[in-house]
CSV table of C-alpha atoms in Angstrom, one decimal:
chain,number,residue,atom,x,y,z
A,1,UNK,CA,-19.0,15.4,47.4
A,2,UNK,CA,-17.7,15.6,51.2
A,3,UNK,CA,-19.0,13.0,53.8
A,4,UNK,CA,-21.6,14.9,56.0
A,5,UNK,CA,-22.6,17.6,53.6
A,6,UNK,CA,-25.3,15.1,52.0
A,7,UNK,CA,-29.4,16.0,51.4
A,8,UNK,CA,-30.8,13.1,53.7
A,9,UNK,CA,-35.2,13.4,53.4
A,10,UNK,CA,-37.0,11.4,56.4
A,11,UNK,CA,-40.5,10.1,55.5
A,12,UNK,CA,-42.4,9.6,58.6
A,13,UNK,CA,-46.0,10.2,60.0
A,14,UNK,CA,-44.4,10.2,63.5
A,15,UNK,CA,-43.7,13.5,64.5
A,16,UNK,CA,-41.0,12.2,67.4
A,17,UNK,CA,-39.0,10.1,64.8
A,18,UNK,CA,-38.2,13.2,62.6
A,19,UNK,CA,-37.6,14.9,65.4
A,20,UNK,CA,-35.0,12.4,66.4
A,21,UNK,CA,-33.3,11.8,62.9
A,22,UNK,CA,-33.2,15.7,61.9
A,23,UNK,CA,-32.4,17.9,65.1
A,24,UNK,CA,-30.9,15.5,67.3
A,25,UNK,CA,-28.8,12.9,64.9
A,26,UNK,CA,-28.5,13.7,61.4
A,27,UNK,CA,-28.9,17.4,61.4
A,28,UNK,CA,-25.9,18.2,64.1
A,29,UNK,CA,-23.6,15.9,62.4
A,30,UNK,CA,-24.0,18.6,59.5
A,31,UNK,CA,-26.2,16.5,57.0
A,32,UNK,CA,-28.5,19.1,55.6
A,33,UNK,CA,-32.1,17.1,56.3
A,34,UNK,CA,-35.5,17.6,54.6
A,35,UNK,CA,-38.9,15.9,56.9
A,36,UNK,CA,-42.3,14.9,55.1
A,37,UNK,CA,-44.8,13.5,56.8
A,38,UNK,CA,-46.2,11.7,54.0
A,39,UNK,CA,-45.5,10.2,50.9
A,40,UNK,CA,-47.5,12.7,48.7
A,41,UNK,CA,-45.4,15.1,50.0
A,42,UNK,CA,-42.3,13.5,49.6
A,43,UNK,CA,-43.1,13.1,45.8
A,44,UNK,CA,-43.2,16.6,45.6
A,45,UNK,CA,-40.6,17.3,47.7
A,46,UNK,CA,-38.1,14.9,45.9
A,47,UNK,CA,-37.2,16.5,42.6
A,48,UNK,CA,-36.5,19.6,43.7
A,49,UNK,CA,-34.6,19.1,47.0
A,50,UNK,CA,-32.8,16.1,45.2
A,51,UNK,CA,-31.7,13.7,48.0
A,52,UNK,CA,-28.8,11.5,48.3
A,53,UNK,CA,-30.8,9.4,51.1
A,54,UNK,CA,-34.1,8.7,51.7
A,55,UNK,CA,-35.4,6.9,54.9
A,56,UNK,CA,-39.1,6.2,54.8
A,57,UNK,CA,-41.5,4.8,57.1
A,58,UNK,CA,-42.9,1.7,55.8
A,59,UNK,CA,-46.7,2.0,57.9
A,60,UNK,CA,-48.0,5.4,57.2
A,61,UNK,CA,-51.6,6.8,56.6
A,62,UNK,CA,-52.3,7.1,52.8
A,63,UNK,CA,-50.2,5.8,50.7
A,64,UNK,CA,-47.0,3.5,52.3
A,65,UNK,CA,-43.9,3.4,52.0
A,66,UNK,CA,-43.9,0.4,49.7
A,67,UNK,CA,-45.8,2.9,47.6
A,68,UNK,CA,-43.7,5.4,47.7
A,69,UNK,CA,-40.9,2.9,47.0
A,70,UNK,CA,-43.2,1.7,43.3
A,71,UNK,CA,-43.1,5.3,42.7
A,72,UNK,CA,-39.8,6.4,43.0
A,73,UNK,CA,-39.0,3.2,41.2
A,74,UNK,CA,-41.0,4.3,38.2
A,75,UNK,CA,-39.2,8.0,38.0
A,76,UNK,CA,-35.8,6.6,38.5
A,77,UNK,CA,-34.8,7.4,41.5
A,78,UNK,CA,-31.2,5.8,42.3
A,79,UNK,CA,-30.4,7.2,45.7
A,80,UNK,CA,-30.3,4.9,48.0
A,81,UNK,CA,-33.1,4.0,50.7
A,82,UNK,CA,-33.5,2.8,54.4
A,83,UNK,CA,-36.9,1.6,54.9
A,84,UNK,CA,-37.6,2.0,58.9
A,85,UNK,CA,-40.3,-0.3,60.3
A,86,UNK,CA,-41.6,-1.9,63.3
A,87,UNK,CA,-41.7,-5.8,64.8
A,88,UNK,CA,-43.4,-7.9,62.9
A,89,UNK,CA,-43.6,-6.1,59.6
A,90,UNK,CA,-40.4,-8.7,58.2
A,91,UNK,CA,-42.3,-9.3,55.2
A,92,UNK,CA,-43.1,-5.9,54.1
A,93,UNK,CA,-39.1,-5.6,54.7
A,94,UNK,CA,-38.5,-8.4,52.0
A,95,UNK,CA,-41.0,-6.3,49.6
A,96,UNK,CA,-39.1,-3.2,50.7
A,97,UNK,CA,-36.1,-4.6,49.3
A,98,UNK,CA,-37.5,-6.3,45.9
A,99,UNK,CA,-38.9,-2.7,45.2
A,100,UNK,CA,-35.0,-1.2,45.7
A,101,UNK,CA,-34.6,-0.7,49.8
A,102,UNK,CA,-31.0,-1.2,50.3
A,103,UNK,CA,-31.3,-1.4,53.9
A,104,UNK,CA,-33.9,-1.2,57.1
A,105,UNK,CA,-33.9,0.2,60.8
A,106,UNK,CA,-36.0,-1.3,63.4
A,107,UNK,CA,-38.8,1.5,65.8
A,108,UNK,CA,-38.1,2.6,67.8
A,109,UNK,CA,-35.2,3.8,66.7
A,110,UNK,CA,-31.5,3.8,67.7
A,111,UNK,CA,-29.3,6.4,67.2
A,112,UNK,CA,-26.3,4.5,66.9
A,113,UNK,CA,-27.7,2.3,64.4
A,114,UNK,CA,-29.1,5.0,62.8
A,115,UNK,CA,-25.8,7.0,62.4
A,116,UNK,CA,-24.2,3.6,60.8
A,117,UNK,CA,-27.3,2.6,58.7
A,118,UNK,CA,-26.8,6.3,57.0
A,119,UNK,CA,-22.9,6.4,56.4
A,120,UNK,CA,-22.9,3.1,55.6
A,121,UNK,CA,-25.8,3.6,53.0
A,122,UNK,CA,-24.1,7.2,51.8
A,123,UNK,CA,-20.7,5.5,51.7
A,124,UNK,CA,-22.2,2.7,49.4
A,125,UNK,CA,-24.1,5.8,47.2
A,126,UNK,CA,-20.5,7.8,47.3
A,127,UNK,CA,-18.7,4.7,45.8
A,128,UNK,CA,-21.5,4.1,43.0
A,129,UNK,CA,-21.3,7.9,42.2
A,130,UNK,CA,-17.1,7.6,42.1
A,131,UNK,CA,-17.1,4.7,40.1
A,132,UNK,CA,-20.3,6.2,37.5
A,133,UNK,CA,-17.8,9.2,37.6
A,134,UNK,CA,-14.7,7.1,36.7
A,135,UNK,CA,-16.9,4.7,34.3
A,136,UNK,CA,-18.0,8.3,32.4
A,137,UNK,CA,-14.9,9.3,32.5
A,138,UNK,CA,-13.0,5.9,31.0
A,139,UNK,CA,-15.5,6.6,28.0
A,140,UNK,CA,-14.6,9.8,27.5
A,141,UNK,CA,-11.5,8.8,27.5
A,142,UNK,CA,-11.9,5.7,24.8
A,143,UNK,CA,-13.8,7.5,22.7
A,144,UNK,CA,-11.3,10.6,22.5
A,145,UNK,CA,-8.6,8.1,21.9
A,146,UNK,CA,-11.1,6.2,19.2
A,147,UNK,CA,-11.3,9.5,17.6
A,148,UNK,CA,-7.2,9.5,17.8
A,149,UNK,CA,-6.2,6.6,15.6
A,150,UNK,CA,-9.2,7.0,13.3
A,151,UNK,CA,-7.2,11.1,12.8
A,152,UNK,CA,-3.7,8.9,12.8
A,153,UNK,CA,-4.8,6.1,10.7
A,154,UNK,CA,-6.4,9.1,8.4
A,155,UNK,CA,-3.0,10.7,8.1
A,156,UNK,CA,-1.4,7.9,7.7
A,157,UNK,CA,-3.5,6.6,4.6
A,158,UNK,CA,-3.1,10.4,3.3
A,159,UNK,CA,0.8,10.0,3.8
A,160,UNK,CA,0.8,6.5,1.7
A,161,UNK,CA,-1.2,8.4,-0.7
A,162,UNK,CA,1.1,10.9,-1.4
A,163,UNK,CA,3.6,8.3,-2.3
A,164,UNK,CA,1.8,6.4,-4.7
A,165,UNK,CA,-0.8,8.6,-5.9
A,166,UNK,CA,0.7,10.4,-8.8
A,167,UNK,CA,-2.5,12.3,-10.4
A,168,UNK,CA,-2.8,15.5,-8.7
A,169,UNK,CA,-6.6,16.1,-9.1
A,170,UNK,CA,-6.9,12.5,-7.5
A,171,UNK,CA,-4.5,12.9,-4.8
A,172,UNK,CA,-6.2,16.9,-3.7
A,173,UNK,CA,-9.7,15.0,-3.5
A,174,UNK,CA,-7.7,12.7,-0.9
A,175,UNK,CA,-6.5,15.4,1.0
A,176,UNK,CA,-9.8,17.3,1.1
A,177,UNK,CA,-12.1,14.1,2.2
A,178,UNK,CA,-9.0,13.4,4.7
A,179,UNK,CA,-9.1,17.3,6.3
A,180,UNK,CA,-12.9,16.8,6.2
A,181,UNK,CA,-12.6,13.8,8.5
A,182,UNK,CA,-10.0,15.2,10.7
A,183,UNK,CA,-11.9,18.5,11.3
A,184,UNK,CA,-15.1,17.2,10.9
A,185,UNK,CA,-16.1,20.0,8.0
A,186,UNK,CA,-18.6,20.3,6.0
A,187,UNK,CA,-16.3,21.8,3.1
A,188,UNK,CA,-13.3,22.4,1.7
A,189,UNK,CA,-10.9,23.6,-0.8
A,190,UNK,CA,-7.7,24.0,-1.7
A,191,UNK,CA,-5.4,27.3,-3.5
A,192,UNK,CA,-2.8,27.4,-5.2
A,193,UNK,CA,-0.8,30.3,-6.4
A,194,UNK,CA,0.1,30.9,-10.3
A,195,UNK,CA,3.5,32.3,-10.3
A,196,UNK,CA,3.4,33.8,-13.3
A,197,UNK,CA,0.0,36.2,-12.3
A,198,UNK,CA,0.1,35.6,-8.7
A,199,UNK,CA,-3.5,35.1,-8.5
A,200,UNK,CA,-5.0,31.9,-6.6
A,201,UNK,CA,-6.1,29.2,-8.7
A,202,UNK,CA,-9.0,27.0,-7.2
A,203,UNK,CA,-7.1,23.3,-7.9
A,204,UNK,CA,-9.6,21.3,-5.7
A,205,UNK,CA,-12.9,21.6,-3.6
A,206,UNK,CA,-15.2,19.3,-1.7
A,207,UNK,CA,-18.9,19.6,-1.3
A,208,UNK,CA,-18.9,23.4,-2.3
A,209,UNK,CA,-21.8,25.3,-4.2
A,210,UNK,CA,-22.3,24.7,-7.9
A,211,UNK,CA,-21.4,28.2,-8.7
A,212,UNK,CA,-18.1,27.9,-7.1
A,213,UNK,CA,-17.5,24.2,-8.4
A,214,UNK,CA,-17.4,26.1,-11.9
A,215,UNK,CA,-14.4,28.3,-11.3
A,216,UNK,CA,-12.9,25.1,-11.0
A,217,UNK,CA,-9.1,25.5,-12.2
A,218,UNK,CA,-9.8,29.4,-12.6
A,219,UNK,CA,-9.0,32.1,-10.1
A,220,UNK,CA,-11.4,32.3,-6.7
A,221,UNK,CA,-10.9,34.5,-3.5
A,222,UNK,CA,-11.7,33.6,-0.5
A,223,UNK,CA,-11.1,36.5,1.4
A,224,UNK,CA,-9.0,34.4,3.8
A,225,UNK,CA,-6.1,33.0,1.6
A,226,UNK,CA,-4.3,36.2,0.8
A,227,UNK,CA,-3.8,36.8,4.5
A,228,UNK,CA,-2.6,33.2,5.2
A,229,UNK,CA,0.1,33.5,2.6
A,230,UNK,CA,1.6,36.9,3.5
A,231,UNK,CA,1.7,35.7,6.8
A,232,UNK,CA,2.7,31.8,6.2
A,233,UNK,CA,0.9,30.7,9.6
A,234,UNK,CA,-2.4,29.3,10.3
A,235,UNK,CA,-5.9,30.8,10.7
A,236,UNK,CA,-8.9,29.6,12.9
A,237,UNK,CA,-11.8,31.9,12.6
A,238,UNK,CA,-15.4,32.2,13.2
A,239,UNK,CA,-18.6,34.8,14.0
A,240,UNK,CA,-18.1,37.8,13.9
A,241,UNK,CA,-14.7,38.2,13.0
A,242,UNK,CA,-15.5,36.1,9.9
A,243,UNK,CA,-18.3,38.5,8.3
A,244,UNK,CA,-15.8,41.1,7.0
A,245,UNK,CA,-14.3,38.0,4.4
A,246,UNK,CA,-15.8,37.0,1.3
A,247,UNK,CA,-16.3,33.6,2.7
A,248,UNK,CA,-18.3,34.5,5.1
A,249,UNK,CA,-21.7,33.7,2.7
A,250,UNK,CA,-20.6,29.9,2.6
A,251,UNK,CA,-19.2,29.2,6.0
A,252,UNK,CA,-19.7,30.6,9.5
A,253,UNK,CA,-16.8,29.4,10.5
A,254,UNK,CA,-13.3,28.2,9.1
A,255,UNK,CA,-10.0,26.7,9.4
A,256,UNK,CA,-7.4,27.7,6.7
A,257,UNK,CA,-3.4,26.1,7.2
A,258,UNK,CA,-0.6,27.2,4.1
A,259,UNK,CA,0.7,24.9,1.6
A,260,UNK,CA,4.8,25.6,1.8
A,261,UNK,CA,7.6,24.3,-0.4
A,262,UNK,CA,11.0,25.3,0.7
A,263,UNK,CA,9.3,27.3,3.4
A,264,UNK,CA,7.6,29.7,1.1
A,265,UNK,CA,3.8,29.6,1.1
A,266,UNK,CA,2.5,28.4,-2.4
A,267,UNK,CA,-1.4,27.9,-1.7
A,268,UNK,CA,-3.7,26.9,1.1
A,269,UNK,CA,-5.7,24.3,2.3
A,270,UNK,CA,-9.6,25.7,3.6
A,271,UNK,CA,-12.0,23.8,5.6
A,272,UNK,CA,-15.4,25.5,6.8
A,273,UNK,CA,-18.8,25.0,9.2
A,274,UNK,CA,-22.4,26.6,8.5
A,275,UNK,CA,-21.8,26.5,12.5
A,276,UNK,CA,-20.6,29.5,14.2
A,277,UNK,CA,-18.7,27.4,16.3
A,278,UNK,CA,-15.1,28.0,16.1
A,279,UNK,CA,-12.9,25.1,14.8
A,280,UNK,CA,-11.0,23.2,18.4
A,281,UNK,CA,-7.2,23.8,18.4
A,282,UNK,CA,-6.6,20.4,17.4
A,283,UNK,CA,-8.9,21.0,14.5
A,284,UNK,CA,-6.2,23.4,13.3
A,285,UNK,CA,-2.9,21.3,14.0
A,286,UNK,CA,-4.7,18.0,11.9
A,287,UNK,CA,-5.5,20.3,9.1
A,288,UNK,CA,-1.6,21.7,9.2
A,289,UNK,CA,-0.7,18.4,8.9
A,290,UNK,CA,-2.8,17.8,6.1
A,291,UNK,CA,-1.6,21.0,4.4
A,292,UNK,CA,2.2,19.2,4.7
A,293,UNK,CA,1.3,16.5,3.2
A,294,UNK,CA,0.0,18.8,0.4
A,295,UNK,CA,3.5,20.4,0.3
A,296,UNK,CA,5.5,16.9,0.0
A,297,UNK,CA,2.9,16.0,-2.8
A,298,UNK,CA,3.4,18.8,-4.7
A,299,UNK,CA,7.2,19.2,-4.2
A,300,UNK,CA,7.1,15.4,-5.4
A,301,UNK,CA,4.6,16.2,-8.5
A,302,UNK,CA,7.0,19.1,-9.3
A,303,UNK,CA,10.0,16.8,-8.8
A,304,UNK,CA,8.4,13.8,-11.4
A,305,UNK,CA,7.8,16.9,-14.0
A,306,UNK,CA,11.7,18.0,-13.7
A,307,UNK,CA,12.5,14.1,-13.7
A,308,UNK,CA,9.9,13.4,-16.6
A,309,UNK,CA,11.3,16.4,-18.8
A,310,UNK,CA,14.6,15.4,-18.5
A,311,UNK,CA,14.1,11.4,-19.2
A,312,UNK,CA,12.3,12.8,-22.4
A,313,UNK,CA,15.3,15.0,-22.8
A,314,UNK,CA,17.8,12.1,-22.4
A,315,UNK,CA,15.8,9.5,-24.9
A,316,UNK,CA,15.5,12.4,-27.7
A,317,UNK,CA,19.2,12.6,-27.0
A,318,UNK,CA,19.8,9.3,-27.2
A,319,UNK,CA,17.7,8.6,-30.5
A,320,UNK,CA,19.7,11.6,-32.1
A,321,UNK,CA,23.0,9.6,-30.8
A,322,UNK,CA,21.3,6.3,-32.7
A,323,UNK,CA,20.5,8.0,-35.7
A,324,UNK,CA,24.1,9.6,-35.9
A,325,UNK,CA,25.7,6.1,-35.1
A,326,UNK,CA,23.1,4.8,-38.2
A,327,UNK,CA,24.2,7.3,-40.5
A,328,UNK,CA,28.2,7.2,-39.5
A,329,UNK,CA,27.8,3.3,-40.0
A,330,UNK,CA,25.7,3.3,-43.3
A,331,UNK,CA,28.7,6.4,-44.4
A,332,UNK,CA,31.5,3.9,-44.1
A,333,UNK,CA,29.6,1.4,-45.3
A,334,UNK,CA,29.0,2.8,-48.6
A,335,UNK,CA,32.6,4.2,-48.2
A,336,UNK,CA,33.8,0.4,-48.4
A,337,UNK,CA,31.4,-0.6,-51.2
A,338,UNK,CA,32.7,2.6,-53.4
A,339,UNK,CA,36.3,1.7,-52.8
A,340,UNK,CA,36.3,-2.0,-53.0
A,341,UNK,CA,36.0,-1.8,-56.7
A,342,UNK,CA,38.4,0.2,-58.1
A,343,UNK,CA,41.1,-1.4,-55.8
A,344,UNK,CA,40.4,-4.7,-57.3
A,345,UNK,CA,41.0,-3.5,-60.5
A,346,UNK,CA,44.1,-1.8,-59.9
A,347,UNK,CA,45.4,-4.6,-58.1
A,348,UNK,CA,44.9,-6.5,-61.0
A,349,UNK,CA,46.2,-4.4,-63.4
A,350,UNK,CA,49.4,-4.3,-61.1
A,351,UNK,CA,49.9,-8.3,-60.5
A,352,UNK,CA,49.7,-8.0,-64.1
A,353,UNK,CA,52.6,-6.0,-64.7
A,354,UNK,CA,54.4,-7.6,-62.0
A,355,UNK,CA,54.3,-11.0,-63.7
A,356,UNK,CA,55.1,-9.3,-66.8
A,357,UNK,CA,51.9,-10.6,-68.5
A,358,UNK,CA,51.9,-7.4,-70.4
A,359,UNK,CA,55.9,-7.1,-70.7
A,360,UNK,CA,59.3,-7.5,-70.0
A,361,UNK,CA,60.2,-4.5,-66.8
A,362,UNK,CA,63.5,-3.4,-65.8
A,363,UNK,CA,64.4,-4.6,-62.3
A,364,UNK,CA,63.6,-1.0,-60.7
A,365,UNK,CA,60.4,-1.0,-62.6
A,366,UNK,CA,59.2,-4.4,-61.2
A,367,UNK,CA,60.5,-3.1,-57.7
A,368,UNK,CA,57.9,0.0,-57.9
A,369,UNK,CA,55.1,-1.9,-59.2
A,370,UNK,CA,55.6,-4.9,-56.1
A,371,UNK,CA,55.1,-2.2,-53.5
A,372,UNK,CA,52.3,-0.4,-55.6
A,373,UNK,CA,51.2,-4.1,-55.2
A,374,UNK,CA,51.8,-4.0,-51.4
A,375,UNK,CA,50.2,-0.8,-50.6
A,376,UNK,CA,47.3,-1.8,-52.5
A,377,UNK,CA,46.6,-4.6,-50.2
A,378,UNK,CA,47.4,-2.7,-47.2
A,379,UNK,CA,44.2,-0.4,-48.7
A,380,UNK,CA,42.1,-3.3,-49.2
A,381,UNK,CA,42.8,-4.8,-46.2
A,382,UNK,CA,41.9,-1.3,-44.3
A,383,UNK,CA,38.5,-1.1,-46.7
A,384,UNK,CA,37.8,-4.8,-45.1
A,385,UNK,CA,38.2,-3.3,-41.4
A,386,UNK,CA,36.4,-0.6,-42.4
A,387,UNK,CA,33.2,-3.1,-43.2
A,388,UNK,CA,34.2,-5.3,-40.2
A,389,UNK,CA,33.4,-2.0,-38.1
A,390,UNK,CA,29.7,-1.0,-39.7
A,391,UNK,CA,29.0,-4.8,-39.3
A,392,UNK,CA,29.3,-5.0,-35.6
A,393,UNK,CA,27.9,-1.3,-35.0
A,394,UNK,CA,25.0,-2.9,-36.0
A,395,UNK,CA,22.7,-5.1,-33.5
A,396,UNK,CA,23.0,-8.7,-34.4
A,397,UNK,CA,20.1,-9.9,-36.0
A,398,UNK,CA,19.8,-13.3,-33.3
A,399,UNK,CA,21.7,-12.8,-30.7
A,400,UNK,CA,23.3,-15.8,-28.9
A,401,UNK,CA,25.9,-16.2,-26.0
A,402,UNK,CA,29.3,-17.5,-27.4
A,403,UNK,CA,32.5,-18.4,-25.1
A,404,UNK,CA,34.9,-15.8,-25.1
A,405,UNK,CA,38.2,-18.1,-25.9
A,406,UNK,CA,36.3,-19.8,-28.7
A,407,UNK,CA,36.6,-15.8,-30.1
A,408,UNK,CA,40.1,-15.2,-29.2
A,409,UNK,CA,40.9,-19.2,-31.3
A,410,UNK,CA,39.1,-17.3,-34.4
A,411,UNK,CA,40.9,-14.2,-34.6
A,412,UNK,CA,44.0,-16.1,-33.9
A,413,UNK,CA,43.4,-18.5,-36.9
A,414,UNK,CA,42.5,-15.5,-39.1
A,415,UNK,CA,46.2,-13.9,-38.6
A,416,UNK,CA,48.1,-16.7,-37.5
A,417,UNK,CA,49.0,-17.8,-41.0
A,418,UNK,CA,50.3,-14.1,-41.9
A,419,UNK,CA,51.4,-13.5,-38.3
């Protein structure tokens, strides 16, 4: 408020000093200024004229000024007053003062220390008023900023979440009880498109009427939805312009933000008030950043599916690979076993002939016979490699380390004598 465009009121049962304080000092210095001549009247006066200074008489007929100070003091009056009063009355001063006076002027009166008693007393009343102004203000302030982190620490908590929460139903519930907070709802729910029908599927919903808690997983229209997704932007709605949507017999008022994956809406993300009130602005942007969080967590789930699938894929593959290593190795195996046998015996029939242990052989004959004999071996010794191999395909039964050069001594030794 300006300096000089104050209410002053003057309490005085002397006719000469409201003269003096309203037309001749107060009054042309463009205070507007109110005159009682009691306190009765003052009372009355008081509330509706609403002052930002009071002087009152201390010694008037009826009741004082030390009165009137009890009973401004028991309505709350906080403007400030100058008690006047005449030589001699120092104690009812002091009283003045215990009952809220912030300051006195001496009768008869002065007007120069009139004029500074009131701008020093409104100049005091305009700095209490500034600083209640800038004290309100500082709390407004705090508590908008409170509200703030709470929305950022809720997002944030939403966003970690997302990252570790992989069962969807779980996850939705998190970001419908985090939308709720944001935009202080009262309910929610969340769409989802089925490709296949294109119908909207209700996937989550938070503190919504029993009969639509049953279509739970089934299709639901809200009346609201459809539009969000052919347009892909944000709605805030409310009154009248709500009560042509099916929604309108749940909520008076709503907030609805799209759920996009590769920019393509695939379901929504609702919030709504019995109020009429519309949503604020910020109500909207929270919830839209809600509603991405929805799209990471559902371009994630459908990411683990793809990744799931194909792991499954890749250890079915794999077993096949096992069971065709299994059945190679058992193959040669038995391979081995079949051939071992009759090689023996045809070695032995040879080494026979070649010593002549069955009778005398021409040179040329004993020639043939010693490579039959050599080739022979040169099968076995491939049948042996051939059970070397299935061996080792197979896991080792204890596994152990061993050092590699005592390895590379062995198969030295085993060929060193041939070699």
């Amino acid at each position: 408020m300006a300096a000089g465009n104050e209410k002053i009121l003057v309490v005085d049962d002397d006719p000469e000093v409201l003269d003096l304080l309203q037309k001749q000092t107060l009054g042309p210095m463009g205070f507007r200024v109110q005159t009682a001549q009691d306190a009765a009247t003052a009372l009355q006066l008081i509330p509706r004229f609403a002052p930002h200074l009071l002087l009152a008489s201390l010694s008037m007929s009826g009741l004082t000024g030390k009165d009137l100070l009890v009973a401004l003091r028991s309505q709350g009056f906080d403007a400030p007053v100058i008690v006047l009063a005449t030589q001699g009355l120092e104690q009812d001063i002091i009283q003045a003062f215990r009952l809220g006076a912030s300051d006195f002027l001496i009768k008869p009166l002065r007007e120069a220390e009139a004029v500074s008693a009131v701008q020093r007393a409104l100049t005091s009343h305009r700095l209490k008023a500034e600083r209640q102004h800038l004290s309100e203000q500082l709390a407004g302030a705090n508590k908008q900023l409170e509200k703030q982190i709470k929305e950022l620490t809720t997002l944030y908590s939403i966003g970690k979440a997302v990252t570790s929460i992989t069962d969807l139903d779980q996850l939705f519930q998190r970001l419908l009880e985090g939308g709720l907070y944001v935009t202080e709802g009262e309910m929610a729910w969340l769409l989802l498109k089925d490709e296949p029908t294109g119908k909207l599927i209700l996937a989550a919903e938070k503190n919504l009427p029993p009969a639509i808690r049953a279509r739970l997983r089934q299709p639901w229209d809200d009346g609201l939805a459809p539009l969000v997704l052919l347009s892909g932007e944000p709605l805030n709605i409310a009154g009248e312009g709500l009560k042509q949507f099916k929604i309108a017999q749940l909520a008076k008022a709503a907030l609805v933000a799209p759920i996009k994956a590769s920019g393509h809406p695939i379901g929504v993300i609702a919030i709504g008030n019995t109020a009429p009130k519309a949503f604020a602005d910020r109500s909207l942007a929270m919830l839209s950043a809600v509603a991405d969080y929805a799209s990471v967590a559902l371009v994630n789930a459908r990411l683990f599916q793809e990744l799931d699938t194909r792991a499954r894929s890749l250890a079915q593959a794999l077993e096949e690979i096992r069971a065709a290593d299994k059945m190679k190795g058992e193959l040669v195996q038995n391979v081995g076993h079949e051939l071992r046998t009759p090689l023996l015996h045809a070695k032995g029939y040879v080494d026979l002939l070649v010593r002549g242990d069955i009778g005398p052989l021409r040179p040329d004959q004993s020639e043939a016979l010693r490579l039959v004999s050599q080739k022979l071996d040169d099968v076995a010794e491939i049948v042996g490699n051939m059970d070397m191999i299935s061996d080792r395909a197979q896991p080792p039964h204890n596994p152990h380390a061993v050092a590699l050069q005592d390895l590379a001594r062995q198969a030295l030794g085993r060929i060193q004598t041939r070699a």
